[in-house]
């Protein structure tokens, strides 16, 4: 029985369209070029920030992030950044008595913005606020703490095999791989992913089936 469902953020709760478009505009390169570079690093299994370093060799991503904030062009999220199934699915889960937690690799600012959207979640936290990021075991140790449920009754939902599926499983959690976004689609039928994931879903609405199954 699943008592707590913990969801990743990027390409699980939120679309990354605005994120990458804003970076392309800041670096003054075509949006399609950066999107293609993101696809290239995904296919190679690299960190997504490597796309920025390919677009601008020697790019100090952290320094550029601070420069964007100082210029008033920093992170922003609103309702349009949420996938359409987020509110209905999270509301349905909470209606069934499931604890809903949102926790992923994002900045502290992203955490503030997400909480400002008043999502139907019991807790929203980011790696920037915890000071530890996926796929580090300590991140999933924090997930287990905030889940307030045994590990085998906690389900982690994400799109990224290396950041979500494999480390969450290693931490003793149940896992659901979401076919969403570049990582989710590219690795959906990978043999190791299919062998590791307890469930494979295409929408968050399908999480209800995990409770009924």
XYZ file of C-alpha atoms in Angstrom:
213
model
C 0.000 0.000 0.000
C 1.376 3.415 -0.983
C 1.024 6.018 1.769
C 3.189 8.826 0.324
C 3.915 9.858 -3.252
C 6.947 12.077 -3.863
C 7.203 13.756 -7.252
C 10.177 15.174 -9.120
C 9.775 18.740 -10.396
C 11.253 19.417 -13.861
C 9.386 17.523 -16.607
C 7.236 15.839 -13.966
C 5.376 18.758 -12.396
C 6.628 21.600 -14.593
C 7.472 21.970 -18.254
C 11.030 23.056 -19.012
C 10.019 25.137 -22.051
C 10.312 28.507 -20.324
C 13.527 27.497 -18.550
C 15.427 26.669 -21.740
C 13.875 29.489 -23.769
C 14.984 32.034 -21.169
C 18.514 30.636 -21.204
C 18.656 30.791 -25.007
C 17.501 34.418 -24.951
C 20.073 35.263 -22.279
C 22.904 33.640 -24.239
C 21.566 35.262 -27.418
C 21.311 32.065 -29.408
C 18.269 30.633 -31.250
C 15.941 28.706 -28.970
C 15.927 25.772 -31.361
C 19.728 25.574 -31.180
C 19.710 25.239 -27.411
C 16.852 22.730 -27.526
C 18.861 20.625 -29.964
C 21.905 20.800 -27.695
C 19.785 19.694 -24.745
C 18.689 16.709 -26.804
C 22.297 15.924 -27.631
C 23.462 15.877 -24.008
C 20.406 13.839 -23.012
C 21.279 11.219 -25.613
C 24.834 11.053 -24.229
C 23.636 10.757 -20.646
C 25.299 14.046 -19.668
C 24.121 16.738 -17.264
C 21.651 19.141 -18.862
C 23.826 22.128 -17.899
C 26.355 20.805 -20.406
C 24.056 22.137 -23.126
C 24.782 25.650 -21.885
C 28.511 24.983 -21.924
C 28.266 23.723 -25.498
C 26.351 26.838 -26.493
C 28.937 29.067 -24.828
C 32.269 27.292 -24.207
C 33.692 28.108 -20.810
C 30.310 29.253 -19.512
C 30.168 29.536 -15.714
C 26.533 28.513 -15.251
C 26.325 29.656 -11.627
C 27.783 33.065 -12.460
C 25.426 33.479 -15.408
C 22.491 32.540 -13.170
C 23.442 35.292 -10.728
C 23.861 37.763 -13.583
C 20.385 36.931 -14.860
C 18.909 37.490 -11.402
C 20.723 40.832 -11.068
C 19.389 41.893 -14.467
C 15.820 41.056 -13.506
C 15.739 38.099 -15.875
C 15.875 35.313 -13.341
C 13.669 32.289 -12.741
C 9.933 32.578 -13.128
C 7.074 30.089 -12.889
C 3.346 30.495 -13.218
C 0.315 28.303 -13.875
C 1.210 27.913 -17.551
C 4.397 26.071 -16.583
C 2.464 23.228 -14.943
C 1.468 20.148 -16.895
C -2.305 19.937 -17.295
C -2.638 16.775 -15.203
C -0.790 18.106 -12.145
C -3.592 19.737 -10.157
C -6.233 17.069 -10.883
C -3.866 14.196 -10.090
C -2.443 15.689 -6.894
C -5.914 16.661 -5.684
C -7.181 13.131 -6.351
C -4.265 11.601 -4.464
C -4.771 13.798 -1.436
C -8.477 13.043 -1.585
C -7.575 9.390 -1.098
C -5.554 10.176 1.976
C -2.134 9.968 0.294
C 0.586 12.344 1.487
C 1.844 14.300 -1.536
C 5.395 15.686 -1.559
C 7.152 17.529 -4.376
C 10.956 17.311 -4.234
C 13.474 17.690 -7.043
C 16.698 19.272 -8.254
C 15.789 22.933 -8.369
C 16.958 26.175 -6.829
C 15.611 27.667 -3.611
C 13.950 30.326 -5.765
C 12.095 27.650 -7.721
C 10.849 26.237 -4.442
C 9.457 29.646 -3.460
C 7.758 30.038 -6.833
C 6.192 26.573 -6.690
C 4.832 27.142 -3.200
C 3.384 30.404 -4.458
C 1.236 28.448 -6.907
C -0.632 26.805 -4.011
C -0.360 23.304 -5.413
C -2.391 20.540 -3.721
C 0.707 19.148 -1.997
C 1.615 18.624 1.647
C 5.225 19.731 1.147
C 7.350 21.266 -1.613
C 11.146 21.250 -1.252
C 14.107 21.605 -3.592
C 17.727 20.511 -3.631
C 18.725 24.162 -3.328
C 16.897 24.392 -0.017
C 18.197 21.073 1.283
C 21.770 21.704 0.194
C 21.996 18.288 -1.429
C 21.021 17.168 -4.922
C 20.032 14.021 -6.770
C 21.369 11.469 -7.409
C 23.214 11.676 -4.071
C 21.944 9.141 -1.503
C 21.633 11.956 1.047
C 18.939 13.578 -1.118
C 16.847 10.428 -0.952
C 17.556 10.146 2.758
C 15.824 13.522 3.077
C 12.982 12.224 0.892
C 12.528 9.302 3.265
C 12.433 11.693 6.231
C 9.763 13.999 4.804
C 7.703 11.124 3.410
C 6.597 10.214 6.931
C 6.003 6.649 5.732
C 8.060 3.457 5.444
C 10.290 3.348 2.361
C 8.366 0.462 0.825
C 5.176 2.508 1.156
C 6.695 5.596 -0.441
C 6.604 6.052 -4.216
C 9.037 8.374 -6.012
C 7.893 9.571 -9.448
C 10.323 10.968 -12.002
C 11.437 11.035 -15.616
C 15.225 10.743 -15.300
C 16.698 7.235 -14.845
C 20.052 8.296 -13.369
C 18.654 11.051 -11.139
C 15.307 9.561 -10.188
C 14.655 5.902 -10.887
C 17.927 4.193 -9.986
C 18.882 6.170 -6.849
C 15.323 6.153 -5.493
C 15.192 2.383 -5.897
C 18.604 2.051 -4.235
C 17.194 4.007 -1.298
C 14.498 1.379 -0.869
C 11.652 3.431 -2.326
C 9.076 2.235 -4.805
C 9.523 4.031 -8.132
C 7.443 5.071 -11.115
C 9.090 6.146 -14.359
C 7.185 8.899 -16.159
C 7.374 9.039 -19.944
C 7.526 12.824 -20.119
C 10.111 15.283 -21.367
C 13.342 14.388 -23.226
C 14.713 12.033 -20.575
C 11.397 10.326 -19.952
C 10.783 9.574 -23.611
C 14.326 8.650 -24.569
C 14.835 6.146 -21.755
C 11.272 4.850 -21.420
C 11.978 1.463 -22.996
C 15.517 1.028 -21.721
C 15.810 -2.533 -20.345
C 17.355 -1.383 -17.079
C 14.623 1.206 -16.565
C 11.848 -1.282 -17.251
C 13.467 -3.786 -14.891
C 13.904 -1.229 -12.108
C 10.648 0.723 -12.188
C 7.727 -0.677 -10.223
C 5.399 1.252 -12.535
C 5.792 2.949 -15.895
C 3.317 5.736 -16.592
C 2.625 8.371 -19.237
C 0.489 10.730 -17.133
C 0.227 11.576 -13.462
C -3.413 10.550 -13.586
C -2.214 6.951 -13.897
C -0.894 7.165 -10.344
C -4.416 6.445 -9.145
C -4.043 2.979 -10.675
C -0.987 2.356 -8.503
C -3.184 2.780 -5.448
C -5.901 0.497 -6.796
C -3.543 -2.188 -8.098
